[in-house]
Amino acid sequence: MHDSQLTHLKFLYLTEAFDHRAKLLQKTGRLGTFPSSRGQEIFFLACAVALNNTDWYCPYYRDHAALLYRGYPAHALFQYWAGDERGNIPLPPHTLPINVPIGSQTSHATGVAMALAKTSNICLVTLGDGASSKGEVYESINFAAIHSLPILFAVNNNQYAISTPLNLQTANLSIAEKFSNMGLETQSFNQPNHPEQIFSFIGNAAKQVRKNRAPLLIEVFSPRLDSHTTNDDASLYRTEQELSDEEKLCPIRLYEQHLLEKNYSPKELGAIKRNADNDILEAQKYFLTLPKQTIDDLHSHLWASDHLGESR
Ligand SMILES: Cc1ncc(C[n+]2csc(CCOP(=O)(O)OP(=O)(O)O)c2C)c(N)n1
C-alpha cells in the first residue's frame, strides 16, 4: 500500500469539493463564470505530482487540482474566480498565474524553460485540445524543439473546445499525431478505464524531459463530465448517450474503485472525503467573510514596486 495514493485521493476529493462549491457559488452570484474540471482532475493532479518543488508549473484555467496540490489556498482560488484580484497574490512558488487567453501560456512557459536550460529543473505547461490550434502553441513547440528546452507540453484532450469537437482541431486522430513531425517526441494516453496509470504516464514523461533536457509533448484523453464552463450547456451539442457514457468514466470514482480493490477500506476513504469536504467548506466560509476589493486592489499587485521607483 502506498500512502502517496491516499494523498492523491485527498487532492482529488479537495478538487471535487472545490468544483462543487464553486458551481453553487456561481449560481448564487458570488462567482463569475467558472470552468469545472470534473472528469479531468487526475490529469491535472498527475501533472503537479510529476514535478519537484523547484520545477515550474504553467497552468491554463482548468488546473484547480494542480494548484491546490502546489499549495494554492482554496479561498484564494474562490477569490480569483470571483474576479477578486487579491486571489492572484498567494501564488505557490515556481507557479505562473492562471492563464485564460488560450494557448498564450505555452509562450510564457517556453521562456521559463529557456531560463531553466542550464539547471536541473524542468517546466510543465498544460493546454487543451482547442489551444493546440493556436499559432503561439506551434511557435512555442517549434522554438522548444529547435533549442532543445526542458519543457513538457501536457495536453488535456477532453475532445471539445467549448462546442468545437476534436475533428475540427485536427485531421489526425490525436494531438500527439498532429505535432509528431515538429522535431520533438509526442506520446498519447488513451485508457480512460485506468485513470491511476495517468500518474505513471505523466511521471515518466517528466523524468524523460529531466534526463534528456529536451521537450516532450504528451496528451491524455479525458472525459469532460461538465459543460465547458457554467456559461455553457453541453446538451446543445452533445447527445444524452455520449454524456451518460462518459459519466461511467468518472476518473475519481474509478480511482476509488482501484484503491478499494487494493484493500483500502471504505471507512478510510470516507474519512478522507469528509475532511476534504470540510476543508473546502471552511475555505468557502472564509472567502465569504473577506471585505470587497477596492479599486486600488485592481492594480496594486500589477506592477513591481521597484519598476515604479516607489514602495507599495
Ligand atoms: C485567445 C482566446 N480566444 C478565445 C477565447 C475563448 N475561449 C475560452 S475557452 C475556449 C476553448 C478552449 O478549449 P480547449 O483549449 O480545448 O480547453 P478546454 O477549455 O476544453 O479545457 C475558448 C475559445 C479565449 N479565452 N482566448
GROMACS .gro file of C-alpha atoms and ligand atoms in nm:
model
  338
    1MET     CA    1   0.000   0.000   0.000
    2HIS     CA    2   0.132   0.343  -0.090
    3ASP     CA    3   0.040   0.641   0.122
    4SER     CA    4   0.101   0.859  -0.181
    5GLN     CA    5  -0.215   0.709  -0.331
    6LEU     CA    6  -0.416   0.833  -0.032
    7THR     CA    7  -0.255   1.175  -0.072
    8HIS     CA    8  -0.362   1.173  -0.437
    9LEU     CA    9  -0.714   1.077  -0.333
   10LYS     CA   10  -0.721   1.360  -0.079
   11PHE     CA   11  -0.639   1.616  -0.351
   12LEU     CA   12  -0.893   1.460  -0.588
   13TYR     CA   13  -1.159   1.495  -0.318
   14LEU     CA   14  -1.047   1.853  -0.244
   15THR     CA   15  -1.078   1.936  -0.614
   16GLU     CA   16  -1.417   1.766  -0.640
   17ALA     CA   17  -1.545   1.961  -0.338
   18PHE     CA   18  -1.395   2.285  -0.469
   19ASP     CA   19  -1.563   2.228  -0.805
   20HIS     CA   20  -1.897   2.154  -0.641
   21ARG     CA   21  -1.889   2.462  -0.417
   22ALA     CA   22  -1.762   2.688  -0.697
   23LYS     CA   23  -2.064   2.593  -0.911
   24LEU     CA   24  -2.301   2.665  -0.621
   25LEU     CA   25  -2.131   2.999  -0.554
   26GLN     CA   26  -2.160   3.085  -0.923
   27LYS     CA   27  -2.533   3.005  -0.921
   28THR     CA   28  -2.584   3.239  -0.625
   29GLY     CA   29  -2.394   3.524  -0.790
   30ARG     CA   30  -2.081   3.504  -0.573
   31LEU     CA   31  -1.851   3.380  -0.853
   32GLY     CA   32  -1.830   3.470  -1.221
   33THR     CA   33  -1.808   3.213  -1.500
   34PHE     CA   34  -1.637   2.901  -1.364
   35PRO     CA   35  -1.462   2.622  -1.562
   36SER     CA   36  -1.525   2.290  -1.390
   37SER     CA   37  -1.253   2.026  -1.419
   38ARG     CA   38  -1.486   1.733  -1.347
   39GLY     CA   39  -1.351   1.424  -1.526
   40GLN     CA   40  -1.009   1.580  -1.575
   41GLU     CA   41  -0.895   1.610  -1.213
   42ILE     CA   42  -0.644   1.325  -1.231
   43PHE     CA   43  -0.478   1.472  -1.540
   44PHE     CA   44  -0.406   1.800  -1.361
   45LEU     CA   45  -0.314   1.638  -1.031
   46ALA     CA   46  -0.072   1.399  -1.205
   47CYS     CA   47   0.093   1.697  -1.379
   48ALA     CA   48   0.163   1.857  -1.041
   49VAL     CA   49   0.270   1.530  -0.877
   50ALA     CA   50   0.525   1.471  -1.156
   51LEU     CA   51   0.719   1.786  -1.063
   52ASN     CA   52   0.964   1.883  -0.789
   53ASN     CA   53   0.901   2.200  -0.587
   54THR     CA   54   1.165   2.383  -0.790
   55ASP     CA   55   1.024   2.281  -1.129
   56TRP     CA   56   0.791   2.533  -1.289
   57TYR     CA   57   0.419   2.475  -1.341
   58CYS     CA   58   0.245   2.691  -1.602
   59PRO     CA   59  -0.132   2.643  -1.585
   60TYR     CA   60  -0.421   2.737  -1.810
   61TYR     CA   61  -0.755   2.778  -1.629
   62ARG     CA   62  -0.877   2.428  -1.551
   63ASP     CA   63  -0.585   2.330  -1.327
   64HIS     CA   64  -0.755   2.350  -0.984
   65ALA     CA   65  -0.619   2.011  -0.871
   66ALA     CA   66  -0.261   2.102  -0.961
   67LEU     CA   67  -0.282   2.445  -0.799
   68LEU     CA   68  -0.427   2.304  -0.476
   69TYR     CA   69  -0.153   2.038  -0.472
   70ARG     CA   70   0.117   2.304  -0.518
   71GLY     CA   71  -0.024   2.492  -0.219
   72TYR     CA   72  -0.266   2.750  -0.363
   73PRO     CA   73  -0.514   2.824  -0.081
   74ALA     CA   74  -0.869   2.725  -0.183
   75HIS     CA   75  -1.017   3.054  -0.057
   76ALA     CA   76  -0.784   3.243  -0.294
   77LEU     CA   77  -0.898   3.028  -0.586
   78PHE     CA   78  -1.257   3.123  -0.499
   79GLN     CA   79  -1.143   3.487  -0.493
   80TYR     CA   80  -0.978   3.452  -0.835
   81TRP     CA   81  -1.297   3.314  -0.992
   82ALA     CA   82  -1.498   3.586  -0.821
   83GLY     CA   83  -1.291   3.843  -1.012
   84ASP     CA   84  -1.107   3.950  -0.698
   85GLU     CA   85  -0.750   4.040  -0.796
   86ARG     CA   86  -0.628   3.956  -0.447
   87GLY     CA   87  -0.686   3.591  -0.541
   88ASN     CA   88  -0.370   3.620  -0.750
   89ILE     CA   89  -0.149   3.708  -0.454
   90PRO     CA   90  -0.075   3.372  -0.282
   91LEU     CA   91   0.064   3.204  -0.593
   92PRO     CA   92   0.269   2.898  -0.493
   93PRO     CA   93   0.643   2.925  -0.568
   94HIS     CA   94   0.756   2.835  -0.921
   95THR     CA   95   0.400   2.858  -1.049
   96LEU     CA   96   0.275   3.104  -1.311
   97PRO     CA   97  -0.065   3.271  -1.267
   98ILE     CA   98  -0.384   3.119  -1.409
   99ASN     CA   99  -0.393   3.196  -1.782
  100VAL     CA  100  -0.718   3.246  -1.971
  101PRO     CA  101  -0.602   3.372  -2.317
  102ILE     CA  102  -0.599   3.038  -2.495
  103GLY     CA  103  -0.255   2.897  -2.577
  104SER     CA  104  -0.052   3.200  -2.467
  105GLN     CA  105   0.070   3.014  -2.158
  106THR     CA  106   0.287   2.798  -2.387
  107SER     CA  107   0.490   3.105  -2.490
  108HIS     CA  108   0.540   3.208  -2.127
  109ALA     CA  109   0.636   2.852  -2.039
  110THR     CA  110   0.883   2.825  -2.327
  111GLY     CA  111   1.054   3.138  -2.193
  112VAL     CA  112   1.066   2.982  -1.847
  113ALA     CA  113   1.215   2.664  -1.997
  114MET     CA  114   1.481   2.872  -2.173
  115ALA     CA  115   1.582   3.016  -1.836
  116LEU     CA  116   1.594   2.662  -1.694
  117ALA     CA  117   1.806   2.518  -1.976
  118LYS     CA  118   2.127   2.518  -1.770
  119THR     CA  119   1.965   2.394  -1.447
  120SER     CA  120   1.836   2.050  -1.349
  121ASN     CA  121   1.476   2.176  -1.337
  122ILE     CA  122   1.203   2.143  -1.593
  123CYS     CA  123   0.889   2.332  -1.686
  124LEU     CA  124   0.546   2.181  -1.743
  125VAL     CA  125   0.272   2.367  -1.928
  126THR     CA  126  -0.087   2.250  -1.965
  127LEU     CA  127  -0.317   2.323  -2.256
  128GLY     CA  128  -0.641   2.197  -2.405
  129ASP     CA  129  -0.701   2.029  -2.742
  130GLY     CA  130  -0.852   2.354  -2.871
  131ALA     CA  131  -0.543   2.551  -2.771
  132SER     CA  132  -0.339   2.318  -2.991
  133SER     CA  133  -0.471   2.511  -3.294
  134LYS     CA  134  -0.331   2.845  -3.178
  135GLY     CA  135  -0.031   2.998  -3.354
  136GLU     CA  136   0.154   3.058  -3.025
  137VAL     CA  137   0.139   2.688  -2.949
  138TYR     CA  138   0.304   2.595  -3.282
  139GLU     CA  139   0.561   2.872  -3.229
  140SER     CA  140   0.640   2.758  -2.874
  141ILE     CA  141   0.673   2.392  -2.969
  142ASN     CA  142   0.891   2.478  -3.267
  143PHE     CA  143   1.116   2.704  -3.057
  144ALA     CA  144   1.143   2.449  -2.775
  145ALA     CA  145   1.237   2.176  -3.026
  146ILE     CA  146   1.500   2.389  -3.203
  147HIS     CA  147   1.665   2.492  -2.875
  148SER     CA  148   1.614   2.157  -2.701
  149LEU     CA  149   1.443   2.311  -2.397
  150PRO     CA  150   1.342   2.113  -2.085
  151ILE     CA  151   0.968   2.155  -2.123
  152LEU     CA  152   0.677   1.915  -2.103
  153PHE     CA  153   0.374   2.024  -2.308
  154ALA     CA  154   0.083   1.843  -2.140
  155VAL     CA  155  -0.239   1.841  -2.342
  156ASN     CA  156  -0.568   1.780  -2.164
  157ASN     CA  157  -0.763   1.634  -2.454
  158ASN     CA  158  -1.125   1.650  -2.337
  159GLN     CA  159  -1.225   1.642  -2.705
  160TYR     CA  160  -1.406   1.974  -2.708
  161ALA     CA  161  -1.314   2.342  -2.721
  162ILE     CA  162  -1.645   2.474  -2.589
  163SER     CA  163  -1.867   2.321  -2.863
  164THR     CA  164  -1.594   2.260  -3.124
  165PRO     CA  165  -1.512   1.887  -3.142
  166LEU     CA  166  -1.166   1.737  -3.181
  167ASN     CA  167  -1.216   1.653  -3.550
  168LEU     CA  168  -1.232   2.027  -3.621
  169GLN     CA  169  -0.900   2.090  -3.443
  170THR     CA  170  -0.705   1.827  -3.633
  171ALA     CA  171  -0.741   1.588  -3.926
  172ASN     CA  172  -0.521   1.347  -3.726
  173LEU     CA  173  -0.661   1.105  -3.471
  174SER     CA  174  -0.483   1.273  -3.183
  175ILE     CA  175  -0.300   1.588  -3.079
  176ALA     CA  176   0.015   1.378  -3.032
  177GLU     CA  177  -0.003   1.283  -3.402
  178LYS     CA  178  -0.071   1.641  -3.501
  179PHE     CA  179   0.266   1.753  -3.359
  180SER     CA  180   0.462   1.437  -3.431
  181ASN     CA  181   0.659   1.600  -3.711
  182MET     CA  182   0.779   1.908  -3.522
  183GLY     CA  183   1.116   1.782  -3.402
  184LEU     CA  184   1.008   1.657  -3.060
  185GLU     CA  185   0.874   1.330  -2.928
  186THR     CA  186   0.499   1.306  -2.871
  187GLN     CA  187   0.305   1.049  -2.667
  188SER     CA  188  -0.062   0.977  -2.611
  189PHE     CA  189  -0.253   0.810  -2.325
  190ASN     CA  190  -0.600   0.684  -2.404
  191GLN     CA  191  -0.706   0.434  -2.138
  192PRO     CA  192  -0.991   0.605  -1.957
  193ASN     CA  193  -1.068   0.287  -1.762
  194HIS     CA  194  -0.730   0.309  -1.588
  195PRO     CA  195  -0.702   0.663  -1.454
  196GLU     CA  196  -0.448   0.551  -1.192
  197GLN     CA  197  -0.199   0.487  -1.474
  198ILE     CA  198  -0.207   0.856  -1.566
  199PHE     CA  199   0.023   0.919  -1.268
  200SER     CA  200   0.295   0.690  -1.404
  201PHE     CA  201   0.243   0.807  -1.763
  202ILE     CA  202   0.293   1.175  -1.674
  203GLY     CA  203   0.558   1.094  -1.410
  204ASN     CA  204   0.766   0.907  -1.668
  205ALA     CA  205   0.723   1.189  -1.917
  206ALA     CA  206   0.859   1.442  -1.666
  207LYS     CA  207   1.153   1.209  -1.589
  208GLN     CA  208   1.229   1.185  -1.960
  209VAL     CA  209   1.236   1.564  -2.001
  210ARG     CA  210   1.457   1.597  -1.692
  211LYS     CA  211   1.701   1.335  -1.822
  212ASN     CA  212   1.713   1.430  -2.190
  213ARG     CA  213   1.688   1.809  -2.143
  214ALA     CA  214   1.464   1.811  -2.449
  215PRO     CA  215   1.095   1.890  -2.499
  216LEU     CA  216   0.821   1.628  -2.499
  217LEU     CA  217   0.454   1.664  -2.582
  218ILE     CA  218   0.206   1.436  -2.410
  219GLU     CA  219  -0.167   1.411  -2.443
  220VAL     CA  220  -0.419   1.248  -2.211
  221PHE     CA  221  -0.770   1.177  -2.338
  222SER     CA  222  -1.003   1.269  -2.055
  223PRO     CA  223  -1.381   1.278  -2.020
  224ARG     CA  224  -1.540   1.622  -1.987
  225LEU     CA  225  -1.822   1.550  -1.744
  226ASP     CA  226  -1.949   1.907  -1.712
  227SER     CA  227  -2.017   2.172  -1.971
  228HIS     CA  228  -1.721   2.384  -2.082
  229THR     CA  229  -1.800   2.643  -1.814
  230THR     CA  230  -2.101   2.745  -1.607
  231ASN     CA  231  -2.187   2.965  -1.906
  232ASP     CA  232  -2.222   2.674  -2.147
  233ASP     CA  233  -2.480   2.398  -2.200
  234ALA     CA  234  -2.321   2.083  -2.345
  235SER     CA  235  -2.662   1.925  -2.408
  236LEU     CA  236  -2.696   2.166  -2.704
  237TYR     CA  237  -2.416   1.992  -2.893
  238ARG     CA  238  -2.358   1.652  -2.724
  239THR     CA  239  -2.606   1.365  -2.720
  240GLU     CA  240  -2.755   1.232  -2.397
  241GLN     CA  241  -2.596   0.895  -2.478
  242GLU     CA  242  -2.248   1.047  -2.512
  243LEU     CA  243  -2.286   1.232  -2.181
  244SER     CA  244  -2.410   0.929  -1.988
  245ASP     CA  245  -2.141   0.701  -2.140
  246GLU     CA  246  -1.872   0.946  -2.027
  247GLU     CA  247  -2.012   0.963  -1.674
  248LYS     CA  248  -1.916   0.594  -1.638
  249LEU     CA  249  -1.555   0.702  -1.693
  250CYS     CA  250  -1.553   0.943  -1.398
  251PRO     CA  251  -1.183   0.908  -1.300
  252ILE     CA  252  -1.235   0.979  -0.930
  253ARG     CA  253  -1.494   0.702  -0.898
  254LEU     CA  254  -1.264   0.465  -1.093
  255TYR     CA  255  -0.967   0.564  -0.876
  256GLU     CA  256  -1.170   0.496  -0.560
  257GLN     CA  257  -1.258   0.155  -0.706
  258HIS     CA  258  -0.891   0.089  -0.774
  259LEU     CA  259  -0.799   0.172  -0.412
  260LEU     CA  260  -1.077  -0.046  -0.271
  261GLU     CA  261  -0.951  -0.335  -0.483
  262LYS     CA  262  -0.607  -0.275  -0.328
  263ASN     CA  263  -0.761  -0.330   0.016
  264TYR     CA  264  -0.801   0.025   0.135
  265SER     CA  265  -1.118   0.033   0.342
  266PRO     CA  266  -1.435   0.228   0.254
  267LYS     CA  267  -1.410   0.377   0.605
  268GLU     CA  268  -1.060   0.510   0.536
  269LEU     CA  269  -1.168   0.662   0.205
  270GLY     CA  270  -1.483   0.807   0.362
  271ALA     CA  271  -1.279   0.986   0.631
  272ILE     CA  272  -1.052   1.143   0.368
  273LYS     CA  273  -1.358   1.261   0.177
  274ARG     CA  274  -1.523   1.413   0.485
  275ASN     CA  275  -1.204   1.602   0.575
  276ALA     CA  276  -1.169   1.733   0.221
  277ASP     CA  277  -1.534   1.845   0.208
  278ASN     CA  278  -1.488   2.018   0.541
  279ASP     CA  279  -1.164   2.194   0.436
  280ILE     CA  280  -1.336   2.336   0.129
  281LEU     CA  281  -1.642   2.439   0.327
  282GLU     CA  282  -1.412   2.628   0.567
  283ALA     CA  283  -1.234   2.791   0.272
  284GLN     CA  284  -1.571   2.896   0.129
  285LYS     CA  285  -1.680   3.041   0.465
  286TYR     CA  286  -1.356   3.237   0.493
  287PHE     CA  287  -1.387   3.359   0.132
  288LEU     CA  288  -1.736   3.490   0.209
  289THR     CA  289  -1.609   3.689   0.511
  290LEU     CA  290  -1.348   3.879   0.309
  291PRO     CA  291  -1.410   4.250   0.256
  292LYS     CA  292  -1.489   4.357  -0.103
  293GLN     CA  293  -1.185   4.450  -0.306
  294THR     CA  294  -1.121   4.820  -0.358
  295ILE     CA  295  -1.031   4.995  -0.682
  296ASP     CA  296  -0.669   5.006  -0.558
  297ASP     CA  297  -0.668   4.626  -0.526
  298LEU     CA  298  -0.718   4.601  -0.903
  299HIS     CA  299  -0.373   4.737  -0.979
  300SER     CA  300  -0.172   4.737  -0.656
  301HIS     CA  301  -0.017   4.400  -0.740
  302LEU     CA  302   0.013   4.454  -1.114
  303TRP     CA  303   0.346   4.635  -1.123
  304ALA     CA  304   0.672   4.552  -0.947
  305SER     CA  305   0.732   4.829  -0.696
  306ASP     CA  306   1.099   4.886  -0.792
  307HIS     CA  307   0.991   4.926  -1.154
  308LEU     CA  308   0.787   5.232  -1.049
  309GLY     CA  309   1.059   5.354  -0.817
  310GLU     CA  310   0.825   5.355  -0.521
  311SER     CA  311   0.730   5.113  -0.248
  312ARG     CA  312   0.385   4.962  -0.220
  313LIG     C1  313  -0.722   3.391  -2.725
  313LIG     C2  314  -0.858   3.342  -2.682
  313LIG     N1  315  -0.953   3.316  -2.774
  313LIG     C3  316  -1.074   3.270  -2.737
  313LIG     C4  317  -1.102   3.250  -2.604
  313LIG     C5  318  -1.239   3.196  -2.564
  313LIG     N2  319  -1.228   3.059  -2.518
  313LIG     C6  320  -1.228   3.029  -2.388
  313LIG     S1  321  -1.211   2.868  -2.361
  313LIG     C7  322  -1.205   2.831  -2.524
  313LIG     C8  323  -1.190   2.688  -2.572
  313LIG     C9  324  -1.063   2.624  -2.527
  313LIG     O1  325  -1.070   2.485  -2.545
  313LIG     P1  326  -0.952   2.388  -2.509
  313LIG     O2  327  -0.820   2.451  -2.542
  313LIG     O3  328  -0.980   2.257  -2.571
  313LIG     O4  329  -0.956   2.377  -2.350
  313LIG     P2  330  -1.074   2.328  -2.255
  313LIG     O5  331  -1.145   2.455  -2.214
  313LIG     O6  332  -1.162   2.235  -2.332
  313LIG     O7  333  -1.011   2.263  -2.139
  313LIG    C10  334  -1.217   2.947  -2.599
  313LIG    C11  335  -1.216   2.951  -2.745
  313LIG    C12  336  -1.000   3.278  -2.509
  313LIG     N3  337  -1.016   3.258  -2.378
  313LIG     N4  338  -0.879   3.322  -2.551
   0.00000   0.00000   0.00000
